[in-house]
Coordinates of C-alpha atoms in Angstrom, one line a residue:
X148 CA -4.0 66.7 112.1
X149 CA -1.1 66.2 110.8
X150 CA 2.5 67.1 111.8
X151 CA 6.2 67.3 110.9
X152 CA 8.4 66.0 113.4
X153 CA 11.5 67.6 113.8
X154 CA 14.2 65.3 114.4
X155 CA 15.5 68.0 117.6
X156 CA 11.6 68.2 118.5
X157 CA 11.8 71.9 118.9
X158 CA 9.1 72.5 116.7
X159 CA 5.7 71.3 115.1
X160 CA 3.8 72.4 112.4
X161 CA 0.6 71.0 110.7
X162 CA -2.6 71.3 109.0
X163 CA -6.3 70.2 110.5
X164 CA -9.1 71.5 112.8
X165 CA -6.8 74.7 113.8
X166 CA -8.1 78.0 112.5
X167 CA -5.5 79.9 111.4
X168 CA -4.6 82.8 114.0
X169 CA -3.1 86.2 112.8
X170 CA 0.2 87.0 114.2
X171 CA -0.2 89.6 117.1
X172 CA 2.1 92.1 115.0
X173 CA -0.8 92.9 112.8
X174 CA -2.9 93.0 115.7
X175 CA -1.7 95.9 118.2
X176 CA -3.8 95.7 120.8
X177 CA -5.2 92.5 122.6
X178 CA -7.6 91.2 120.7
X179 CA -4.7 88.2 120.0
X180 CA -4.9 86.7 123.4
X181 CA -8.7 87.8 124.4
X182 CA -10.2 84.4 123.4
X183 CA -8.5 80.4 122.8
X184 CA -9.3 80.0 119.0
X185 CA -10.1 83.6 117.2
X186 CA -13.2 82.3 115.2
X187 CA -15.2 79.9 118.1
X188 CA -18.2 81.0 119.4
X189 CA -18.1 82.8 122.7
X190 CA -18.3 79.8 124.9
X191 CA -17.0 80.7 128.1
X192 CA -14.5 78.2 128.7
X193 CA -12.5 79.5 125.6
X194 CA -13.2 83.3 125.9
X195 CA -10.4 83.5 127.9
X196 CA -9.2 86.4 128.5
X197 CA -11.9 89.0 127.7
X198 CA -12.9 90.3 131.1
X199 CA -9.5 91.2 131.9
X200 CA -8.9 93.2 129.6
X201 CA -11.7 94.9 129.9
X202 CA -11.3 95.5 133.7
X203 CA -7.9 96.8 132.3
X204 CA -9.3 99.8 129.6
X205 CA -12.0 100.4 132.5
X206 CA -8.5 101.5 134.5
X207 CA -7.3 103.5 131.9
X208 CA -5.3 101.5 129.3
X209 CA -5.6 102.3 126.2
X210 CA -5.4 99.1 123.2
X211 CA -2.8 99.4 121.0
X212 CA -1.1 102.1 123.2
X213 CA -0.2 100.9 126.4
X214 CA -2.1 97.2 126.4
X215 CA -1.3 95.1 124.0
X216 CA -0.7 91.2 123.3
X217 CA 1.1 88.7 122.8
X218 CA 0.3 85.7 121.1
X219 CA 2.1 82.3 120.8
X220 CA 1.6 78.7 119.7
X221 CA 0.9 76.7 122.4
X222 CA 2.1 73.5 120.7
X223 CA 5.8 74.7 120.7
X224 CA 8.2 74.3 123.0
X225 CA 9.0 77.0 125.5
X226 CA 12.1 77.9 124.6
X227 CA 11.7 77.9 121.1
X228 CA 13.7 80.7 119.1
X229 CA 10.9 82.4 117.5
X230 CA 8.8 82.7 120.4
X231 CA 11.7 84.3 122.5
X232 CA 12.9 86.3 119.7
X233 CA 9.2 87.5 119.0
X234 CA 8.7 88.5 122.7
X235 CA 12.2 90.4 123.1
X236 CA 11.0 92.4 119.9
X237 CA 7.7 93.1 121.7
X238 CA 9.4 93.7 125.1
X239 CA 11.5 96.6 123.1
X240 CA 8.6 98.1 120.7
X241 CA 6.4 98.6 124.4
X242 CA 9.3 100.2 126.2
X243 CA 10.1 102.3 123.3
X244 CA 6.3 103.2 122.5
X245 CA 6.3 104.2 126.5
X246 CA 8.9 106.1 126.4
X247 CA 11.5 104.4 127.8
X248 CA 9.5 103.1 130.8
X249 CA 9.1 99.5 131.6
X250 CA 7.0 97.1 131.2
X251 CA 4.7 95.3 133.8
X252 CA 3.8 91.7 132.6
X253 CA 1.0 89.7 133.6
X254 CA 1.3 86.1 132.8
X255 CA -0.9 83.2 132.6
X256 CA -1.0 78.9 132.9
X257 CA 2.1 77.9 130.3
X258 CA 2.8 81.0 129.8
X259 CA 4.8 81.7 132.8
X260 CA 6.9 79.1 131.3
X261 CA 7.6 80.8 128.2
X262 CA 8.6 84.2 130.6
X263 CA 11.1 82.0 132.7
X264 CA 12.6 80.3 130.0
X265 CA 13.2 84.3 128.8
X266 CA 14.6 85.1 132.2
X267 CA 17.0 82.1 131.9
X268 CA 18.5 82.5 128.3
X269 CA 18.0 86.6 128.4
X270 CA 18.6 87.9 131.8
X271 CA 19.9 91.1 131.0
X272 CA 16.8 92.1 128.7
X273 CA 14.1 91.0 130.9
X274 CA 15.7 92.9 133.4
X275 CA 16.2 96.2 131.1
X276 CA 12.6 95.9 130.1
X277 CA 10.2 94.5 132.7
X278 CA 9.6 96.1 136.2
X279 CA 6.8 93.8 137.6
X280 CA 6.0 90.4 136.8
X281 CA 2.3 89.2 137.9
X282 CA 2.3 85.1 137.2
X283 CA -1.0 83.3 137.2
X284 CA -1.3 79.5 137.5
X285 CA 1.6 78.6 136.3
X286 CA 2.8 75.2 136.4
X287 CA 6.5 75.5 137.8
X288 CA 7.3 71.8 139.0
X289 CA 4.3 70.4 136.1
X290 CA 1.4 69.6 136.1
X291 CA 1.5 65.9 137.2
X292 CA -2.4 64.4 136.6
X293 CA -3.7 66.5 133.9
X294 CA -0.6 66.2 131.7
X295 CA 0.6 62.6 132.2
X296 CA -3.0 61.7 131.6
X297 CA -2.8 63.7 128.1
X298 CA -0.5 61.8 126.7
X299 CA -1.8 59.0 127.4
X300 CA -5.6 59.6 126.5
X301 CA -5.7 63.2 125.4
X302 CA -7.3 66.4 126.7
X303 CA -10.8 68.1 126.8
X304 CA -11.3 71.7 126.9
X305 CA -15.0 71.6 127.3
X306 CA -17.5 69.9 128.6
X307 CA -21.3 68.8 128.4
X308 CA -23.1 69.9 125.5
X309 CA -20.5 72.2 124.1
X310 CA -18.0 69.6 123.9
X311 CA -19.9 68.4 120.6
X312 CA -19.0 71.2 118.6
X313 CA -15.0 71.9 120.3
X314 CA -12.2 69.8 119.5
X315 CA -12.2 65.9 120.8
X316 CA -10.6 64.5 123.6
X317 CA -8.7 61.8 121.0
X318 CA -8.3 64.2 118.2
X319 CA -6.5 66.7 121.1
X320 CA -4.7 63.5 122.2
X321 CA -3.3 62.7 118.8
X322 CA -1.3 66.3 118.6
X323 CA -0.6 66.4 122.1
X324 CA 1.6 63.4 121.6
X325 CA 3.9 65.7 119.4
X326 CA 3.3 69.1 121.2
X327 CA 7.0 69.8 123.1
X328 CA 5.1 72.2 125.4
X329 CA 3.2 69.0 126.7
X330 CA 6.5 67.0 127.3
X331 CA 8.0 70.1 129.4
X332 CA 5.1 70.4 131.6
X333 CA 5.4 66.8 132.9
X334 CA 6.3 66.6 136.7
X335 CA 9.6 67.8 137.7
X336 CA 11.0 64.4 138.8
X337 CA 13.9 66.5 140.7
X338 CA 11.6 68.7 142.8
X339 CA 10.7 67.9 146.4
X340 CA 7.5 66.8 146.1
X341 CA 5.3 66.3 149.6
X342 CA 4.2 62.9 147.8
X343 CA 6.0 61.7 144.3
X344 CA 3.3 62.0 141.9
X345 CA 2.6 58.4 140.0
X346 CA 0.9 56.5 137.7
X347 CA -0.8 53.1 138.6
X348 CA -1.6 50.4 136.3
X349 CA -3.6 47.3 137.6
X350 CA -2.5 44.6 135.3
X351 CA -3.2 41.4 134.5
X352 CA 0.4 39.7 132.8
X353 CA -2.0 37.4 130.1
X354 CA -5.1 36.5 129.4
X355 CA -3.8 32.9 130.8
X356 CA -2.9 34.2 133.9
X357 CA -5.5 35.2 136.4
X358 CA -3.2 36.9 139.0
X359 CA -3.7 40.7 139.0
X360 CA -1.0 43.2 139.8
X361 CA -0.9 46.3 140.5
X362 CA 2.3 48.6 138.8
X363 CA 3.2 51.6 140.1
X364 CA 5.4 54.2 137.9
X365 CA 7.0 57.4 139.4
X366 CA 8.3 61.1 137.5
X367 CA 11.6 58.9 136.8
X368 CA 9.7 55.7 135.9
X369 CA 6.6 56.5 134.0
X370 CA 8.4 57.3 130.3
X371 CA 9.0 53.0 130.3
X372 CA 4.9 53.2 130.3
X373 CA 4.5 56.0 128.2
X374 CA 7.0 54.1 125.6
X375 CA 4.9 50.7 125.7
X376 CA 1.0 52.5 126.0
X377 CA 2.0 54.0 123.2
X378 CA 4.2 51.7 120.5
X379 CA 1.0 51.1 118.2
X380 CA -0.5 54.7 118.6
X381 CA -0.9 55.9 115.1
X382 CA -3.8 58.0 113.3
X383 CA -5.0 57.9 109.9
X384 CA -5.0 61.0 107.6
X385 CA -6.3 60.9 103.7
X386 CA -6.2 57.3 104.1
X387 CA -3.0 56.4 105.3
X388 CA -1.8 55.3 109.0
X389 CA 0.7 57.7 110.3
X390 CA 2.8 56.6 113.4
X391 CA 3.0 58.4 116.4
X392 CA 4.9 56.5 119.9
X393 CA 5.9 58.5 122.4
X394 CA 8.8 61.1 121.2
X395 CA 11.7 60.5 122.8
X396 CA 13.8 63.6 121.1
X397 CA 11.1 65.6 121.8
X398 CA 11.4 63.6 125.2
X399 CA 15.1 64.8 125.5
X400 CA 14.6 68.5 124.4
X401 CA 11.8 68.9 127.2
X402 CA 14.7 67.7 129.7
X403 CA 17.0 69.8 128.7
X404 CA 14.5 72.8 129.0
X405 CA 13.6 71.7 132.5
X406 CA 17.5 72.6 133.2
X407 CA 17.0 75.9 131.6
X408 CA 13.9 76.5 133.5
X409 CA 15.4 75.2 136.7
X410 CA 18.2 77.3 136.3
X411 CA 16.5 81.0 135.8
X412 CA 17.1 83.4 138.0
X413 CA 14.9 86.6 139.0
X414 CA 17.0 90.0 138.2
X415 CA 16.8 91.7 141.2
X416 CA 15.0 94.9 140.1
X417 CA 12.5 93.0 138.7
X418 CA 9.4 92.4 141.3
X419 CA 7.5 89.1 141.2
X420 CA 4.4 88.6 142.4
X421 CA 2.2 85.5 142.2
X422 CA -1.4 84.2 142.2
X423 CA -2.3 80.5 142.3
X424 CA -5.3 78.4 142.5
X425 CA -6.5 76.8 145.6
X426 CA -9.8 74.6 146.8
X427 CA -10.5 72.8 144.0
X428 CA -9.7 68.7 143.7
X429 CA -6.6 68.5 141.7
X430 CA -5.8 65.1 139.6
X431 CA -2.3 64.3 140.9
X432 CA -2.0 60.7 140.3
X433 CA -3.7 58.7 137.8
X434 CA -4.7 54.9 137.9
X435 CA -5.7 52.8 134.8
X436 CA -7.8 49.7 134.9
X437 CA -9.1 48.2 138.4
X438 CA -8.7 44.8 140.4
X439 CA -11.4 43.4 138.8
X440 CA -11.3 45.1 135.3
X441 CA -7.2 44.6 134.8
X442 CA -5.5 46.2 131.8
X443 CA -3.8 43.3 129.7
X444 CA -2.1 44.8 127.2
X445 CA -0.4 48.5 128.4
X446 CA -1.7 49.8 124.7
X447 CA -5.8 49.7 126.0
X448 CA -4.6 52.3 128.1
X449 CA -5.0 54.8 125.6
X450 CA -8.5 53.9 124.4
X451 CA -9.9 53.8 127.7
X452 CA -11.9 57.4 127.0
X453 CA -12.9 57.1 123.6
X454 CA -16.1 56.8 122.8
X455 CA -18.5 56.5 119.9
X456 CA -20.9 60.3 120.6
X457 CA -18.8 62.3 117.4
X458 CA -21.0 61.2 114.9
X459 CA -23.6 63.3 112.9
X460 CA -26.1 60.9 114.0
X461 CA -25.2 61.1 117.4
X462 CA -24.8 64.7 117.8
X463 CA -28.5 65.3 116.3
X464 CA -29.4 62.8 119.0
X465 CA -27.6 64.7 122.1
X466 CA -28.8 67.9 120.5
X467 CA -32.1 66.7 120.8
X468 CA -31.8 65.2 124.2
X469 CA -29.3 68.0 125.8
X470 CA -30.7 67.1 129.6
X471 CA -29.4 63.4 129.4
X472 CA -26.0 64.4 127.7
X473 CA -23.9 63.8 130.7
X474 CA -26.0 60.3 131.8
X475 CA -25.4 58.8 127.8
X476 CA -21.4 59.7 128.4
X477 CA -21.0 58.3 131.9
X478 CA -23.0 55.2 130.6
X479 CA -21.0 55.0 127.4
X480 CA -17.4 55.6 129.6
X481 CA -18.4 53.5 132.4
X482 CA -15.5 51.0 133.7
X483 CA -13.4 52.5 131.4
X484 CA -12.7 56.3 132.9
X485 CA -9.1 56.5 134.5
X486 CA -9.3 57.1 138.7
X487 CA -7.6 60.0 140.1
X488 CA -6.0 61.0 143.6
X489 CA -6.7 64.8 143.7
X490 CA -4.7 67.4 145.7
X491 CA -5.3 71.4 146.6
X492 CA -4.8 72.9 143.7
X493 CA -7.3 75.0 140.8
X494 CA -8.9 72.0 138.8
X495 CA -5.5 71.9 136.6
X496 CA -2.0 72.8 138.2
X497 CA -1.5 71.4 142.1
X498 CA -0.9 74.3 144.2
X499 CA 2.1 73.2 145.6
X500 CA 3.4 73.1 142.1
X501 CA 1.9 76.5 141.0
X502 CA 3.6 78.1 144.6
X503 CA 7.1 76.4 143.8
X504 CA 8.8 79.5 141.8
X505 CA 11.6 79.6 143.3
X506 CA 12.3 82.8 143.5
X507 CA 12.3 86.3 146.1
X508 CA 8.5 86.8 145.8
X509 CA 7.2 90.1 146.6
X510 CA 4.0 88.2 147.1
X511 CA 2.7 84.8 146.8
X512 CA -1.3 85.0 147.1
X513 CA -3.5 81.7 146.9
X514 CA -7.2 82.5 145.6
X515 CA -10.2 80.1 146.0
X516 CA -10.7 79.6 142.0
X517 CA -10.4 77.3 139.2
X518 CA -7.2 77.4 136.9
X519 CA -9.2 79.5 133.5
X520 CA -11.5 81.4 136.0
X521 CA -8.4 82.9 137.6
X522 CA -8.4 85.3 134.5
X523 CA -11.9 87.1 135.6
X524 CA -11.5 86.6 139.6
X525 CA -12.8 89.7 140.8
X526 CA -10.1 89.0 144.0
X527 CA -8.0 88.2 141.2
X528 CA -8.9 91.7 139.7
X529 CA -8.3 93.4 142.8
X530 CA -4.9 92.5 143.4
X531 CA -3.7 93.3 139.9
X532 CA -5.4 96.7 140.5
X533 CA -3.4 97.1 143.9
X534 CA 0.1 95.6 142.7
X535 CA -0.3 97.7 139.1
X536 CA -1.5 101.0 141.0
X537 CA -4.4 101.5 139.2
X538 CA -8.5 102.0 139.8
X539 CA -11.4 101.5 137.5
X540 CA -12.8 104.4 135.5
X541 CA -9.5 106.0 136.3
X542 CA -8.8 109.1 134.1
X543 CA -5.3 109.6 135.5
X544 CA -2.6 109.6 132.2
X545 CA -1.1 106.7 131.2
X546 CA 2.0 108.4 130.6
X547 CA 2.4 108.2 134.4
X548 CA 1.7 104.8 134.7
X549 CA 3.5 102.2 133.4
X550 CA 2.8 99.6 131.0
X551 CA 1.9 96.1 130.6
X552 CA 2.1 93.1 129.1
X553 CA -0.4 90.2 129.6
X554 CA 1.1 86.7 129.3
X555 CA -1.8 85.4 129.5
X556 CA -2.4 81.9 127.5
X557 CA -4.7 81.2 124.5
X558 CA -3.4 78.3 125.4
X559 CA -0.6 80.1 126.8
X560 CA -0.3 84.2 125.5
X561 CA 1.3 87.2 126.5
X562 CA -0.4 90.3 126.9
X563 CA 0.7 94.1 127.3
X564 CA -0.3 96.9 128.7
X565 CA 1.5 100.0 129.4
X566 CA 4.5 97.8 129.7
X567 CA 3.0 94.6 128.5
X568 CA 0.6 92.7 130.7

């Protein structure tokens, strides 16, 4: 892909393996956020957020009527005009198409950061137009393993066979680097964490010198290693070598927005309730290299996970051989996979980070799930059912009830129901 940088880094835009997505204001209902990229194949890992919404029409809202979504790019950064701007128009249209009453929004991953960026910058409308806010997994302090390990070697969505066929971990690296969403989900190096999340790098100074050490970067340290990892990162696009090192206005932007984030505050009439993820091993602090494999030079750190399996010749292989897909990839990333120390938390977001709102919770429920199967928890289900005041199969008119709108993430999303989920 390639991108524009913005000199502010408040916004990306580019051309590549993205399939175009049609803005949600053609779409009324929410067929926008029900799945990560519109054309894929229904693999589960990127049908997000399909069984929700049907669990929602089963209880009586109606698509296009009183549920409806909310789609936004996931690359951009959180506070971005449009996106806000976009949102307040579809915070209005529900209430008005309601009649008058307001809107309950349901909120998922990032996109609870998009909602309290809202609260901060437009108090008074989030609080004329939203009467519940249901927040799922959302990384309120950062998401310390997951994300500084994405800039550094990328991100994978899917894995195992399926993986062929979905976006690479390198290719998702290379516009990650310029995605201020990623840069604004880095730990919150101000928050009280139990343990400061780090980065450790075992290192050897040069090849001539055998002594190993072993560096250690914190939240307020790490963007020295981020800026050396990454001086000669560049990718090549119709035959030329585009440069991309580590962004520091996009760096700088993503600060300030941690002060607007840090800085929201919950209208009083508004009630919050949230759900985060708990029992699964969290990556929390990552570690590159090893005491007897030392890193030399701090650019190998990003190469440490690519691999040669994206070829046409190799795919026809794997396809062939699907049972020994995951032995060939631990073979061919063997002494070269990054080592994490995990924490509580669902597979993505730390649960103390996901818990850390900040604010007069009505309710603050932790369920034993992964951080994308939160969105078809059938405990997960129940409580949106109980907070919402709703059943399945219900027949009761929606012009009772109130409506919805779902900010639920296709890679983060907003949806709406009868207020907006």
């Amino acid at each position: 892909m390639r991108g524009t940088r913005r000199p502010v880094g408040r916004s990306v835009s580019g051309s590549g393996f993205f399939w175009p997505i049609s803005s949600s204001r053609s779409m009324p209902g929410p067929y926008i956020i029900r799945r990560l990229w519109a054309k894929c194949l229904h693999l589960t890992e990127v049908y997000h957020f399909h069984d929700m919404i049907d669990m929602l029409v089963e209880c009586g809202y109606e698509k296009g009527t009183t549920l409806f979504g909310y789609g936004y790019d996931f690359r951009q950064s959180n506070r971005i005009d449009k996106a806000l701007d976009d949102l307040r128009v579809k915070l209005e249209s529900a209430y008005k198409a309601s009649g008058g009453k307001k809107v309950n929004i349901i909120s998922h991953s990032m996109g609870g950061l998009l909602l309290r960026c809202f609260i901060s910058l437009y108090n008074d409308v989030f609080a004329k137009y939203v009467n519940k806010w249901i927040c799922i997994a959302c990384p309120f302090q950062g998401a310390p393993g997951c994300i500084n390990d994405s800039l550094l070697t990328g991100l994978q969505f899917v894995y195992g066979f399926e993986s062929f066929f979905f976006v690479s971990r390198w290719t998702m690296h290379q516009l990650l680097i310029e995605c201020p969403s990623i840069y604004e989900m880095l730990p919150n190096p101000d928050f009280n964490w139990k343990q400061q999340p780090v980065i450790q790098v075992w290192r050897k100074p040069s090849e001539d010198n055998e002594a190993v050490e072993l560096d250690v970067y914190d939240s307020t340290q790490c963007i020295s290693l981020f800026e050396e990892a990454l001086r000669d990162n560049e990718l090549t696009y119709n035959g030329k070598s585009i440069a991309l090192p580590f962004n520091f206005s996009i760096f700088k932007w993503a600060a300030d927005t941690r002060q607007i984030l840090d800085n929201a505050q919950l209208p009083s009439s508004v009630g919050f309730y949230n759900i985060y993820g708990t029992s699964f091993d969290t990556p929390y602090d990552v570690c590159y290299g090893s005491e007897t494999s030392p890193i030399t030079d701090l650019s190998e750190i990003c190469h440490t996970m690519v691999s040669d399996t994206s070829s046409l010749y190799n795919l026809c292989i794997l396809m062939l051989f699907q049972s020994l897909i995951v032995e060939i990839s631990e073979f061919l990333m063997v002494g070269s996979q990054p080592q994490y120390t995990y924490v509580d938390g669902d597979g993505t977001v730390p649960a103390e980070s996901a818990k850390a709102d900040g604010f007069a919770a009505v309710a603050r429920v932790a369920v034993k799930s992964a951080h994308r199967e939160l969105l078809k928890d059938k405990r997960v289900f129940q409580l949106l059912k109980q907070w919402l005041g709703v059943n399945e199969n219900s027949q009761h008119s929606m012009s009772s009830s109130k409506v919805m709108d779902v900010s639920i993430e296709p890679i983060p999303t907003q949806l709406s129901t009868r207020h907006l989920l």
